[in-house]
PDB file of C-alpha atoms in Angstrom:
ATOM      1  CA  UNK S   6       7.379 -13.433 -48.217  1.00 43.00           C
ATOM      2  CA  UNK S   7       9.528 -13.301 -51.641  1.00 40.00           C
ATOM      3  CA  UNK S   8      11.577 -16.390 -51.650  1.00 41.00           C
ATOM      4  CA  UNK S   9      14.967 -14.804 -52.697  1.00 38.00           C
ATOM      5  CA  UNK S  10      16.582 -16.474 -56.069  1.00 36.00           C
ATOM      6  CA  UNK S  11      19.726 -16.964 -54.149  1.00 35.00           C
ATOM      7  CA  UNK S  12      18.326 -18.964 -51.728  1.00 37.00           C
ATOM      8  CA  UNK S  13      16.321 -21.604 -53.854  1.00 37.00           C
ATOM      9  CA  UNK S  14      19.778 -21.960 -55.897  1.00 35.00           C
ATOM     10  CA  UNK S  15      21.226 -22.902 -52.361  1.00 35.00           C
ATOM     11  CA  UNK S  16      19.185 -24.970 -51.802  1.00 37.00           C
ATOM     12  CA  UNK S  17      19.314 -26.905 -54.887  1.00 34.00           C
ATOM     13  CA  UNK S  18      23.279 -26.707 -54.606  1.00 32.00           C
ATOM     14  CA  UNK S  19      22.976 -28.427 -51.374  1.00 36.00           C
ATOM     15  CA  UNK S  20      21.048 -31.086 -52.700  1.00 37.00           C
ATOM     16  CA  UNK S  21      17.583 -30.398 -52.248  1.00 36.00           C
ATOM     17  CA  UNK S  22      14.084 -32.955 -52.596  1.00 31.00           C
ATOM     18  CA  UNK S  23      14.831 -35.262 -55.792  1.00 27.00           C
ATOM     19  CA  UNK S  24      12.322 -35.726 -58.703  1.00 27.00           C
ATOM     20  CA  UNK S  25      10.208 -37.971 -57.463  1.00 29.00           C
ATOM     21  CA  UNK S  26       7.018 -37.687 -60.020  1.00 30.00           C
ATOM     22  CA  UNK S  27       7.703 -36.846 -63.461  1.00 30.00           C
ATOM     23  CA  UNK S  28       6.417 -32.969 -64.708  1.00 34.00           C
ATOM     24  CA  UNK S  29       2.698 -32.699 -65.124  1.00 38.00           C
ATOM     25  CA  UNK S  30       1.821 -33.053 -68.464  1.00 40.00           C
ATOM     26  CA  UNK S  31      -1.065 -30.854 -68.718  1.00 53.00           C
ATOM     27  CA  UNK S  32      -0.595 -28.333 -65.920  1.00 69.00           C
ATOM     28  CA  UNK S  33      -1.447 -24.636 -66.654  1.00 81.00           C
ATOM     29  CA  UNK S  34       1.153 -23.988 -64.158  1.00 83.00           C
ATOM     30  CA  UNK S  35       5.095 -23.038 -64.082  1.00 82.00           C
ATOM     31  CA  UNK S  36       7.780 -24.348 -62.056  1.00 84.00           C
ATOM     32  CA  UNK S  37       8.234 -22.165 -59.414  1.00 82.00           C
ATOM     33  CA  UNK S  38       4.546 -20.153 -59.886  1.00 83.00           C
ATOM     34  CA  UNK S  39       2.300 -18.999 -57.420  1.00 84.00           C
ATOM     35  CA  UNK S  40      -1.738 -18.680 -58.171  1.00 84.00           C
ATOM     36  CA  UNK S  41      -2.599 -15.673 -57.966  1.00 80.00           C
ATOM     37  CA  UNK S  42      -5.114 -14.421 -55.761  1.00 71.00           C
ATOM     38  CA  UNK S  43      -8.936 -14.135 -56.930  1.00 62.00           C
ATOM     39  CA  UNK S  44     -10.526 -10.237 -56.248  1.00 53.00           C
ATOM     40  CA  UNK S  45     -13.380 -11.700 -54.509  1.00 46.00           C
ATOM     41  CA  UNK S  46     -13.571 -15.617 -54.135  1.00 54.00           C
ATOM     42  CA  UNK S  47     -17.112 -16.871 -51.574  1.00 62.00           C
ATOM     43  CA  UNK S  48     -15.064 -18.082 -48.557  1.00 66.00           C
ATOM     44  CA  UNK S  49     -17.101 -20.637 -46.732  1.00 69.00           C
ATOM     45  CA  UNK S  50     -18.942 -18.715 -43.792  1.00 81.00           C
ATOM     46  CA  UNK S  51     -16.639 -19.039 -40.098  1.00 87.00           C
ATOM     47  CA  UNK S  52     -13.230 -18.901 -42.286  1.00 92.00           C
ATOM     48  CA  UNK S  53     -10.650 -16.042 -43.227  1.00 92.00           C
ATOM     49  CA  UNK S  54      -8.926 -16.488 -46.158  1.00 92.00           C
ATOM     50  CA  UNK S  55      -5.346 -16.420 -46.095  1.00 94.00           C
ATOM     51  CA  UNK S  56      -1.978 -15.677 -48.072  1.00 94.00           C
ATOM     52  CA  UNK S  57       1.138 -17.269 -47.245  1.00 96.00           C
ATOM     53  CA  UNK S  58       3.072 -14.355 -46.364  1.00 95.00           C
ATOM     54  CA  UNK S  59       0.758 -14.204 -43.044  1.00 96.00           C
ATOM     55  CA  UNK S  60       1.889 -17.660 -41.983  1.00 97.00           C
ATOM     56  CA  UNK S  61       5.521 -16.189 -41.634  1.00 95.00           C
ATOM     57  CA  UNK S  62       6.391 -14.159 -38.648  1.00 95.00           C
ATOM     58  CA  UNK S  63       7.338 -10.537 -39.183  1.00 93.00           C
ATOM     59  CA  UNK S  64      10.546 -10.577 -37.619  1.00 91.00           C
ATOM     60  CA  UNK S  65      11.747 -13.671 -39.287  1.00 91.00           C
ATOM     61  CA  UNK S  66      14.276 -12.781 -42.506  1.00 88.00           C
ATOM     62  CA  UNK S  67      16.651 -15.660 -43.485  1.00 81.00           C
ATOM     63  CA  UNK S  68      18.136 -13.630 -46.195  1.00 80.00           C
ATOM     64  CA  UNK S  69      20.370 -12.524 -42.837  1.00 80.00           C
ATOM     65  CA  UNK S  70      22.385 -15.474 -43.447  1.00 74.00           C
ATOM     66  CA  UNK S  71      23.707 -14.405 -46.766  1.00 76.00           C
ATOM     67  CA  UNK S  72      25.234 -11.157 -45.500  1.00 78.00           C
ATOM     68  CA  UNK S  73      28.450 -10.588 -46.403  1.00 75.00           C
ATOM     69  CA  UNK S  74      28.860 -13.058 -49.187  1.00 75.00           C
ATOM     70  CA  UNK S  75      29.312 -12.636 -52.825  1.00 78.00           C
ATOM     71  CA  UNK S  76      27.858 -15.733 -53.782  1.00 75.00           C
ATOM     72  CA  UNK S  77      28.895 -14.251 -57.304  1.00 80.00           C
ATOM     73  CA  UNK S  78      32.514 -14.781 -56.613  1.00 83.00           C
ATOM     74  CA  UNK S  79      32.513 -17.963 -55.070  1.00 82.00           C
ATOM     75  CA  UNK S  80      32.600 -21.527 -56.788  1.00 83.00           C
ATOM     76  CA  UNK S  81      29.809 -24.855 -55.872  1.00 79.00           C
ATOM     77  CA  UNK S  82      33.124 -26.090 -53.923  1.00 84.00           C
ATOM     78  CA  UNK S  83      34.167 -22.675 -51.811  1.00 85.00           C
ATOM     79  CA  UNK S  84      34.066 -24.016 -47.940  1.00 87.00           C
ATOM     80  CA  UNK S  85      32.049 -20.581 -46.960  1.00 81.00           C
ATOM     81  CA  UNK S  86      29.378 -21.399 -49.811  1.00 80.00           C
ATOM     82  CA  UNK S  87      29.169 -25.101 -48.278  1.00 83.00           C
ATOM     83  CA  UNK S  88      28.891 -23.473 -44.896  1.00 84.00           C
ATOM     84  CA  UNK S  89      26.432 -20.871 -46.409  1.00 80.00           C
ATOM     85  CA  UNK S  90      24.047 -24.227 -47.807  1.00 81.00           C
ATOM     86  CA  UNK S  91      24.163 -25.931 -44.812  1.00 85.00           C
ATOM     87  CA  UNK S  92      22.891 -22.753 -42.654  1.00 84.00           C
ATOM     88  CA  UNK S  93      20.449 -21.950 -45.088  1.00 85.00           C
ATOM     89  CA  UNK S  94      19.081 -25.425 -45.173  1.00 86.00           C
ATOM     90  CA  UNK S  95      18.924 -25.688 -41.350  1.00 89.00           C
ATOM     91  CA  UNK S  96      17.135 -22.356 -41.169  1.00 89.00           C
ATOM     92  CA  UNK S  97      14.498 -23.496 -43.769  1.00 88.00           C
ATOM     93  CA  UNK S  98      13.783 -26.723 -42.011  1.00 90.00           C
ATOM     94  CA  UNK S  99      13.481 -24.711 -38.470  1.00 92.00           C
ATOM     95  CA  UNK S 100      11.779 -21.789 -39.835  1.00 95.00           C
ATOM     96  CA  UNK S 101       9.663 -20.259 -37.103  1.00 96.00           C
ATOM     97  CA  UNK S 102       5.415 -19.812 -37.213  1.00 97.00           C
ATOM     98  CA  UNK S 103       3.679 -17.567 -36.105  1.00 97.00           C
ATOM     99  CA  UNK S 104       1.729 -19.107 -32.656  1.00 96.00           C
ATOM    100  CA  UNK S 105      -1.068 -16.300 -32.947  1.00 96.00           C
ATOM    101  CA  UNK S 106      -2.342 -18.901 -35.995  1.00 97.00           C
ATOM    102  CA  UNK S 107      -2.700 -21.448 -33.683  1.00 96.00           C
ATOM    103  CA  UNK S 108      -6.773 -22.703 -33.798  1.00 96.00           C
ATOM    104  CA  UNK S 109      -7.702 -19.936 -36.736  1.00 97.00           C
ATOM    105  CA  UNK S 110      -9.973 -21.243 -38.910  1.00 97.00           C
ATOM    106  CA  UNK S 111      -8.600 -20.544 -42.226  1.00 96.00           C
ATOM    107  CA  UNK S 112      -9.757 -20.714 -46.502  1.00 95.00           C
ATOM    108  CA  UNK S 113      -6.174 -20.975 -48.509  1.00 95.00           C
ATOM    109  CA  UNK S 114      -5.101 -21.504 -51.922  1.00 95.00           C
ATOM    110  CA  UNK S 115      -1.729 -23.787 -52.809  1.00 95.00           C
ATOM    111  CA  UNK S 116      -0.472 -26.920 -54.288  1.00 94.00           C
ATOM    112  CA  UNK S 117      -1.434 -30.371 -53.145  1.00 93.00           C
ATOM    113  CA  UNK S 118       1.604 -33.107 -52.655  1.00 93.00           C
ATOM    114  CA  UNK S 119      -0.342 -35.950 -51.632  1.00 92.00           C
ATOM    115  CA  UNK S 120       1.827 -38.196 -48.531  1.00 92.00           C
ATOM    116  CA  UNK S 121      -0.537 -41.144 -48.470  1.00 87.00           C
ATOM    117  CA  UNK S 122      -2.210 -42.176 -51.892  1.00 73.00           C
ATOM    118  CA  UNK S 123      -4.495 -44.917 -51.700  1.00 76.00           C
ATOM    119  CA  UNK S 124      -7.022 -46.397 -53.660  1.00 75.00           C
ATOM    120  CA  UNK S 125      -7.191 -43.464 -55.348  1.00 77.00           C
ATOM    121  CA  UNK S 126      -8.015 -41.436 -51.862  1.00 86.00           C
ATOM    122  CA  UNK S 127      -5.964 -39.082 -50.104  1.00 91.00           C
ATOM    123  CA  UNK S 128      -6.173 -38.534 -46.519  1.00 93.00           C
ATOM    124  CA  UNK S 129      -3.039 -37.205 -45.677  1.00 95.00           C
ATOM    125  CA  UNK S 130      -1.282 -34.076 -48.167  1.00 95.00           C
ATOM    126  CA  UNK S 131       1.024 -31.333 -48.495  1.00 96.00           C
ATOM    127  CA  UNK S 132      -0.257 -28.221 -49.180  1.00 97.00           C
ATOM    128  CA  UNK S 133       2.589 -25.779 -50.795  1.00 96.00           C
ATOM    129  CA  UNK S 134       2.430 -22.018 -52.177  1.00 94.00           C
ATOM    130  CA  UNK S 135       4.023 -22.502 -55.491  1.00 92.00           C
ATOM    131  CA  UNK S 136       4.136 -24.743 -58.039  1.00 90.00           C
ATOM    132  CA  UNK S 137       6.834 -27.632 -58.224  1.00 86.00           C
ATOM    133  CA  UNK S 138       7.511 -27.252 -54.445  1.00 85.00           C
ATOM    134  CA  UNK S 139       9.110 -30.482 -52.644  1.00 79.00           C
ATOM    135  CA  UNK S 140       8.702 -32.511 -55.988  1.00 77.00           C
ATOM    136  CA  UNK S 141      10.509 -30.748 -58.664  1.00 73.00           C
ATOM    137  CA  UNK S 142      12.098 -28.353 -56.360  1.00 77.00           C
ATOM    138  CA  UNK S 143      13.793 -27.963 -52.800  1.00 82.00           C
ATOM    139  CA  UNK S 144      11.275 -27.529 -50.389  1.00 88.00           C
ATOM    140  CA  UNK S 145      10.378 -23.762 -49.211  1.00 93.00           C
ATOM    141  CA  UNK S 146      10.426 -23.049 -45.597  1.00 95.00           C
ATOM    142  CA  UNK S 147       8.766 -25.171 -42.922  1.00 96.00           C
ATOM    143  CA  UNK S 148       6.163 -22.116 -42.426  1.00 97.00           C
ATOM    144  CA  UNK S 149       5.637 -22.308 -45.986  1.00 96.00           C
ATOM    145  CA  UNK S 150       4.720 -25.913 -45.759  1.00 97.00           C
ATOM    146  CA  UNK S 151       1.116 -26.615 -44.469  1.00 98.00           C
ATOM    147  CA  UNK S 152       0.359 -30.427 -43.400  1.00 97.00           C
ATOM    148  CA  UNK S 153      -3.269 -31.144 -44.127  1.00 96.00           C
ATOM    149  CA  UNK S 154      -5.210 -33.936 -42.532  1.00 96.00           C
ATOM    150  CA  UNK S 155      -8.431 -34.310 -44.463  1.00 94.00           C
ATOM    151  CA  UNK S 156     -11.393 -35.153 -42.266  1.00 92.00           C
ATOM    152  CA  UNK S 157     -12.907 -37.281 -44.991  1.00 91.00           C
ATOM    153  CA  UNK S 158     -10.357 -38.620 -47.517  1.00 88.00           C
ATOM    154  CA  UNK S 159      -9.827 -36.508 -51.429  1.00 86.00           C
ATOM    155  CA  UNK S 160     -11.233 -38.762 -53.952  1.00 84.00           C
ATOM    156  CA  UNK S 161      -9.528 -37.678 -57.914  1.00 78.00           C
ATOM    157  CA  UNK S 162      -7.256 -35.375 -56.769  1.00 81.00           C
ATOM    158  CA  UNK S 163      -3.635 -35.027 -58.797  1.00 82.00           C
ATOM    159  CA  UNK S 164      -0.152 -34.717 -57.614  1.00 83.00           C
ATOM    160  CA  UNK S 165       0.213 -30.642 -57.812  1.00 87.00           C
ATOM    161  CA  UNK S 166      -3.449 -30.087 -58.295  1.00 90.00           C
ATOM    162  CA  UNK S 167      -4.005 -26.072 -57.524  1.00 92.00           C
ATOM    163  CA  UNK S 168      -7.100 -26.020 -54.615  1.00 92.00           C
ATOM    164  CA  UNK S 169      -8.109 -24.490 -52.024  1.00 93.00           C
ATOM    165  CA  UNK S 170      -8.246 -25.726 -47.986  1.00 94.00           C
ATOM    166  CA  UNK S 171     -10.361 -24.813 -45.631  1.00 95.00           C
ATOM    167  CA  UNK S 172      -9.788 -26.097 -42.151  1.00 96.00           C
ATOM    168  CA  UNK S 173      -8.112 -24.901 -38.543  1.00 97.00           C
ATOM    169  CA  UNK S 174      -5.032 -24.777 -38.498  1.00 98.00           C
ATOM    170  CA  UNK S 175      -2.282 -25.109 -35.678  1.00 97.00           C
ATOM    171  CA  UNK S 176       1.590 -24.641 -35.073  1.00 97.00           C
ATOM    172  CA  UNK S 177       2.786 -28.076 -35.118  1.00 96.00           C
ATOM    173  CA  UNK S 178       6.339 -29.685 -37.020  1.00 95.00           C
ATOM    174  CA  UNK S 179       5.801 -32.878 -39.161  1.00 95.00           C
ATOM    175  CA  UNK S 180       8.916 -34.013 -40.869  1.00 94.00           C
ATOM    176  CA  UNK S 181       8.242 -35.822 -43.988  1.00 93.00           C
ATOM    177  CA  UNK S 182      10.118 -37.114 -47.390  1.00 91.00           C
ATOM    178  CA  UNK S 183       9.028 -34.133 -48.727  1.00 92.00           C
ATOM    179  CA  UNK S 184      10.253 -31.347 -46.541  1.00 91.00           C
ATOM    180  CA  UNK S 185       9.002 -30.416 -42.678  1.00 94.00           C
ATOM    181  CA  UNK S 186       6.100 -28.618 -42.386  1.00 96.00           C
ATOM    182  CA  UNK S 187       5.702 -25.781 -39.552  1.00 97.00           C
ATOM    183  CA  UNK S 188       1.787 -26.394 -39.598  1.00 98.00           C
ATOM    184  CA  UNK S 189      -0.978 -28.265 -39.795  1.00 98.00           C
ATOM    185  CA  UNK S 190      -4.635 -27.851 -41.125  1.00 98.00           C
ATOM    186  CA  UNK S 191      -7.647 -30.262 -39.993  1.00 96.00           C
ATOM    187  CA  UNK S 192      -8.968 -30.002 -43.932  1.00 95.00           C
ATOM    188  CA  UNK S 193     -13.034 -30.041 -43.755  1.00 94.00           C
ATOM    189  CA  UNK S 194     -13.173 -28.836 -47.177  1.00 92.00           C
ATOM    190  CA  UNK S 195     -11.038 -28.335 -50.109  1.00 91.00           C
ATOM    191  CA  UNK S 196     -12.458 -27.776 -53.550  1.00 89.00           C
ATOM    192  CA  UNK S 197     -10.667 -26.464 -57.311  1.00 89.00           C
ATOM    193  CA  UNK S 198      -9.216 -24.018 -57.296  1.00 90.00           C
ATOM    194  CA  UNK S 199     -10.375 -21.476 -59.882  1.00 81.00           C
TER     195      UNK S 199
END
């Protein structure tokens, strides 16, 4: 799925997640950037690797909400761009998965936004396709969002660290500071990624 330009300036119109961590000071990555994927990486053995644009069903295209605007000729104040925000918003945070996911056991690469930091372990995380997502950006769409629930907790693991996540994963909603999440992912293993 392309994440239309438009739509991520909606979204941070209508007031999107707020800064919460400051910019990674050493990060090879852009705001915005997805990794891109390896020709041949060794998935673990039982596991299919996947791309996000699989976790978003086929029939699902929220740039149907912007039809008929001209966003172009329309100021931050126009009462059909505020309507326009608030749809798109709504449509981001119910965005639909795909139930044939549902128990696949699945290898995927993405950002980490840890939800429970402790002790320098995280158990509970985010796991996002581009860089800057639901920190320094509006989140993407709930099946762009992937809650992971590591089965033994990350030990040095940084805010926006590229991996990837191996685990099963299943259809189910968690609303969190960060943005809802249309999935989640029992994480057995997650390692660099490179």
């Amino acid at each position: 799925m392309k994440i239309i330009p438009a739509l991520i300036c909606c979204a941070v119109l209508a007031g999107g997640s707020p800064l919460l961590y400051a910019q990674q000071d050493k990060s090879e990555y852009k705001l915005g950037e997805r990794l891109p994927q390896p020709k041949a990486p060794a998935t673990p053995q039982g596991y299919t690797e996947t791309n996000w644009d699989a976790l978003v069903p086929k029939n699902w295209d929220p740039s149907q909400l912007m039809k008929g605007l001209n966003l172009d000729q329309m100021n931050d104040s126009d009462p059909r761009a505020m309507e326009a925000l608030e749809k798109m918003r709504k449509a981001w945070s119910e965005a639909p998965v795909d139930p044939s996911l549902n128990g696949k056991r699945i290898r995927i690469a993405g950002f980490l936004v840890p939800l429970d930091a402790q002790r320098g372990q995280i158990k509970e995380f985010l796991l996002v396709p581009y860089f800057g997502a639901c920190i320094h950006t509006p989140p993407p769409p709930a099946n762009q969002i992937i809650h992971g629930v590591a089965v033994k907790p990350l030990k040095d693991v940084q805010v926006m660290s590229a991996v990837w996540v191996s685990g099963t994963l299943e259809t189910a909603r968690k609303d969190t500071e960060f943005g809802a999440s249309g999935y989640r992912l029992s994480a057995v293993a997650l390692t660099p990624y490179k």
